[in-house]
Steps between C-alpha positions, in 0.01 A plus 500: 500500500831625377781381725799271514401172651738276686514148622190405695291789379183438299417607148117518516315529166129593530288401199174692466222308312179645366296269723557272791661165437547190705840332516519125538856372569419133531676422175770761546564856607487771234797735466632788297846471346743775599830541317814620689829609352677259735308201622301433182121472494339447835136446592282739691255246646134564574453601864148632551189667355281204396138612485602855422614687196842574655751213500842519672803315361832499695866425447733507800846620399760232535871548552666554166207671333597821333349749257632850482268639229165366609338162492292374203149361562378218278211557255250265666408307808611138491212290647752223579216242530283724707185681382385862502120528432227754545179424679342361182789260462668683218877466493667831549707633213861474629657765280643788703392837373615843602797374699646788697855622427755287690815691406526620860437162652857384550654201671829475682519177691870444447658522854839673525768232518854513632749498219815501717633558849821693554687401816764701694849517356733223605670579826487445873236703674512591868279637774312804376561426133201476268422203280292650216311292247353665190200313356439588137142452371381493143255776580474798725396396848346703778574389855244565770624451859190609688422145606862392533837529334600235247832324541727242349616219730878463509659202669834529683721222630493664843203709591235297316261653249479876509284740304622740236221755524364719221651849515447666160402475134122528510377635166793348313587156382802477737406431860773508768501285811751545784627310801732674744739255663493467875753352737504124479417472130745290303524312173832379370379339176256758370152605602196314366215704352145368547287386208240773519397832644285494811236775487467500881160671470620748242437492124702518180284586201531629150314803375198286414493367855630153428686354794855440395620145472720458806724223376860613472645410165858520380649571840865592459761277660556596863779258589740794528269700722654412834399614844717540805308699754629305795705751693820370656439433867740482791549140601737552792714766663838391630592713801844566653656226708425509871748722678554845639582761238683820583600824332611448141368145473249411228153355540449315170156375396467275193152515348431185298237536226333214318606654169796713387446869563660802336554801726504849351632766736493797264199644683609394847651207686268245663548411865374282782388676817670356807391606847743528791419554867736797501547681173146463369426364155799490269530397136677192372572630150515287184857408407508238226330204333311664212426238235495218753250374752722603794507866596736626767394781734744647754499728801832605653481551875578850625591616847196521725308209344390235748263205518533247778214267402541474123436737213161511327464483123219698336209340318625584153756659273464874440570570132595863577456604138687201362343198334522124544371308198518155349611434143144551376483838673270409786564703812625266769285455807667690782354310794764306693421133556696236685707750696764328712496525878678817611469450876872425510604785271607746766646847466730673743651814357471685829862599550636435852573826680676587822245595761743575781862477611570417864831653605728404792398613846626837612847449644864569432652203320864402514737291297378143453136578573231448235265755350197296383236647269175307447344591166133402502327450164127487431538133405754222525805540279770257391868578452716349229852602594678278250649803328535733794376599844272802543576772748379828645741793498559670834668832566700495823657824606614760253499348152583147608283233338455137589279220375246315711500165318212249474524227762161329524126498429469364145153351458344734755386859498773608747850522352794567733803706398802531730807716538763407758677805642873513435763693689532861404134565420319777685172687476383706794177637349348183356573297190313555171329224298504507118186544291493154347634148497790433263453156343869463413417233241248318717128467429225573749163376380164393636358152451367601159840625388428872519811705570466694822492878510832579665403835650512499879178632650416556864862507618523534877665797669876445524598820679557292813693224324853620567841347442818533701752246381803723561718329764665717767869545423743520791848654516776483765747780575779569751720796581802276540748425228690183444720409661389613838608445850168614646358222707139622472423582141175705462271381215182674375227297331265686263192349325336678207170484685373414839518133585391275779635178639863608484708389799867482587485130430431579133851650462775271375852553644833335426776522764304716730205555725232765518407738773284801563236413234230766473262659254154474344320562169765555237806586712705282735849496655730242656859470620721237343751354746785316327577164651855469367754670285428492128198539280175587670177513295136588552196452266122442491349219291170525307164436657570590861285813506172594336346825390142597577361283218717202585776531244823340622812709500778451251851403609718782623853591405777339703744710705837335541770664713843386604523511877856561612557598863869379525805732430718400205859380571803586292820308429812685382763312303793561270702303256822657618746297707590586850740659537505682174712768346230608255405867501146426385302243684171365347225444752171307456204564729227231501168546685290202590210664313441781262530838658434854394651830602848358536768750388876531521454748781361223712843327497744597774867465399815548706843579358367503140276677257197365307422500130324321216182414695261277300218253553135457591273259673717277713835540316727805514870575436759778549872563531710601794783726394790708634595298797698687771797363680 
């Protein structure tokens, strides 16, 4: 029947005789010659029908047979040593008459063959890239994948043999096979294409149905088709050195890849999650290292961060919109391997704060006594006073300030500040404590190096912490003037405030004794009894009496009087001779001590007059005139 016959199919020719014949093939098997356009003349060999009038001759199409315009059947049967006889023994006439038209009996047993194989363009292919191979046939090929999908084996240096699977081209002469690279694939000297297509249960046929020849011919050179689908992996993570990190310090993590990595931060900056006991999960952000295998990530400690048993590093890098790729373009693996031990990477950015300030006990403090203030922190603090000594400002009285200076406690949580009261200070309604510590060039830090918060919290009540360092002054007074002849000189003693402990024995006297001592509180009196003529003095030294708070008195003024209870004597002399005839006689009057109130009227003269009186103190002079006879 009319059709196109392919390899393996049979061309059956049925010869109808006018009577039955018997075929004997002992000497050979009869056949009918069949001419093909390609493949020459072939033989359709006797198959069956002996003893009947219908004989079947067959030719099975072989690969390479071809005839596009119909086969040609020979003019006669070739007995080929065999015999064809009727029942009477007559040889059959072998000429073929009335041969049917064979123009529609066509042969196509030429299988489609691969003419060339196009490989991917030279380059380095990475994870997710496609390696596409275009197989060009010399005929149109239809691919059937119902039973399986054909593929081409491709061998990689790393990753073994993989399959480039059919993806498109059925119904054309260009069939495309594809392999999508997966992580771990690698080939540094060019992929190797297999020698043939594997049908894998599928079929590749031409229009006639011939199975395509699967051998791959003229495969293009693939030495430049390189594969690097091995993503860079983290080999180790170098963590910060063991230590305690405080505010402002950096936690640096160096991520070491097994291949150089380029970091692109245009879409975001990658980071490592780092977990702290206090402060939650923070981000160590990428800093530098792009183009190398060492990437630096950093987190800068902020106040409030704390971890006493070692920070924890997350399981992987977070790309955060950025990319980390090798030279080939493979995305780096983000999992962190070989992370160093962080048990000793401690964080203490909890700033030391003052929890309370213990103030001096309620009392009135005097000169020389100490006002101690114990500043208690929430942790131990250390003082470095190389450049200065810290203090707390105190307000004592109205507008007077003083500094309670550090004295002890470095290395503990209780720091002592002290102010020693000096004379002249006073506060009768309680001192006031400043709001904060003044470092004055010193540094107060905790063990981790965090600067303390200087604000003073929980300051005790100081309304009962009073100061009276004003010493009682004392003054002496008398109603007598110097010199005096009074033998019992009254003296009043006045203190500026009430005192105790003052006795007559506390009074110092020179050239005299005391009597009639009396008084209390701030006022006293005593009589000073001169012991001899001359200077008599009285005074009170410091520290013999105390006010209510214990302040010693200051030294008093000194009263010095000249005691003179003896009358002065006078000597009268002249330079004139005796007798004399002078009418004016000079006279000198000399007292044994200075006197006052002496006038010329105090001089009694007989038989003369007085004139020219002069002098003062102990020396005086005058003239006697107008002597009578």
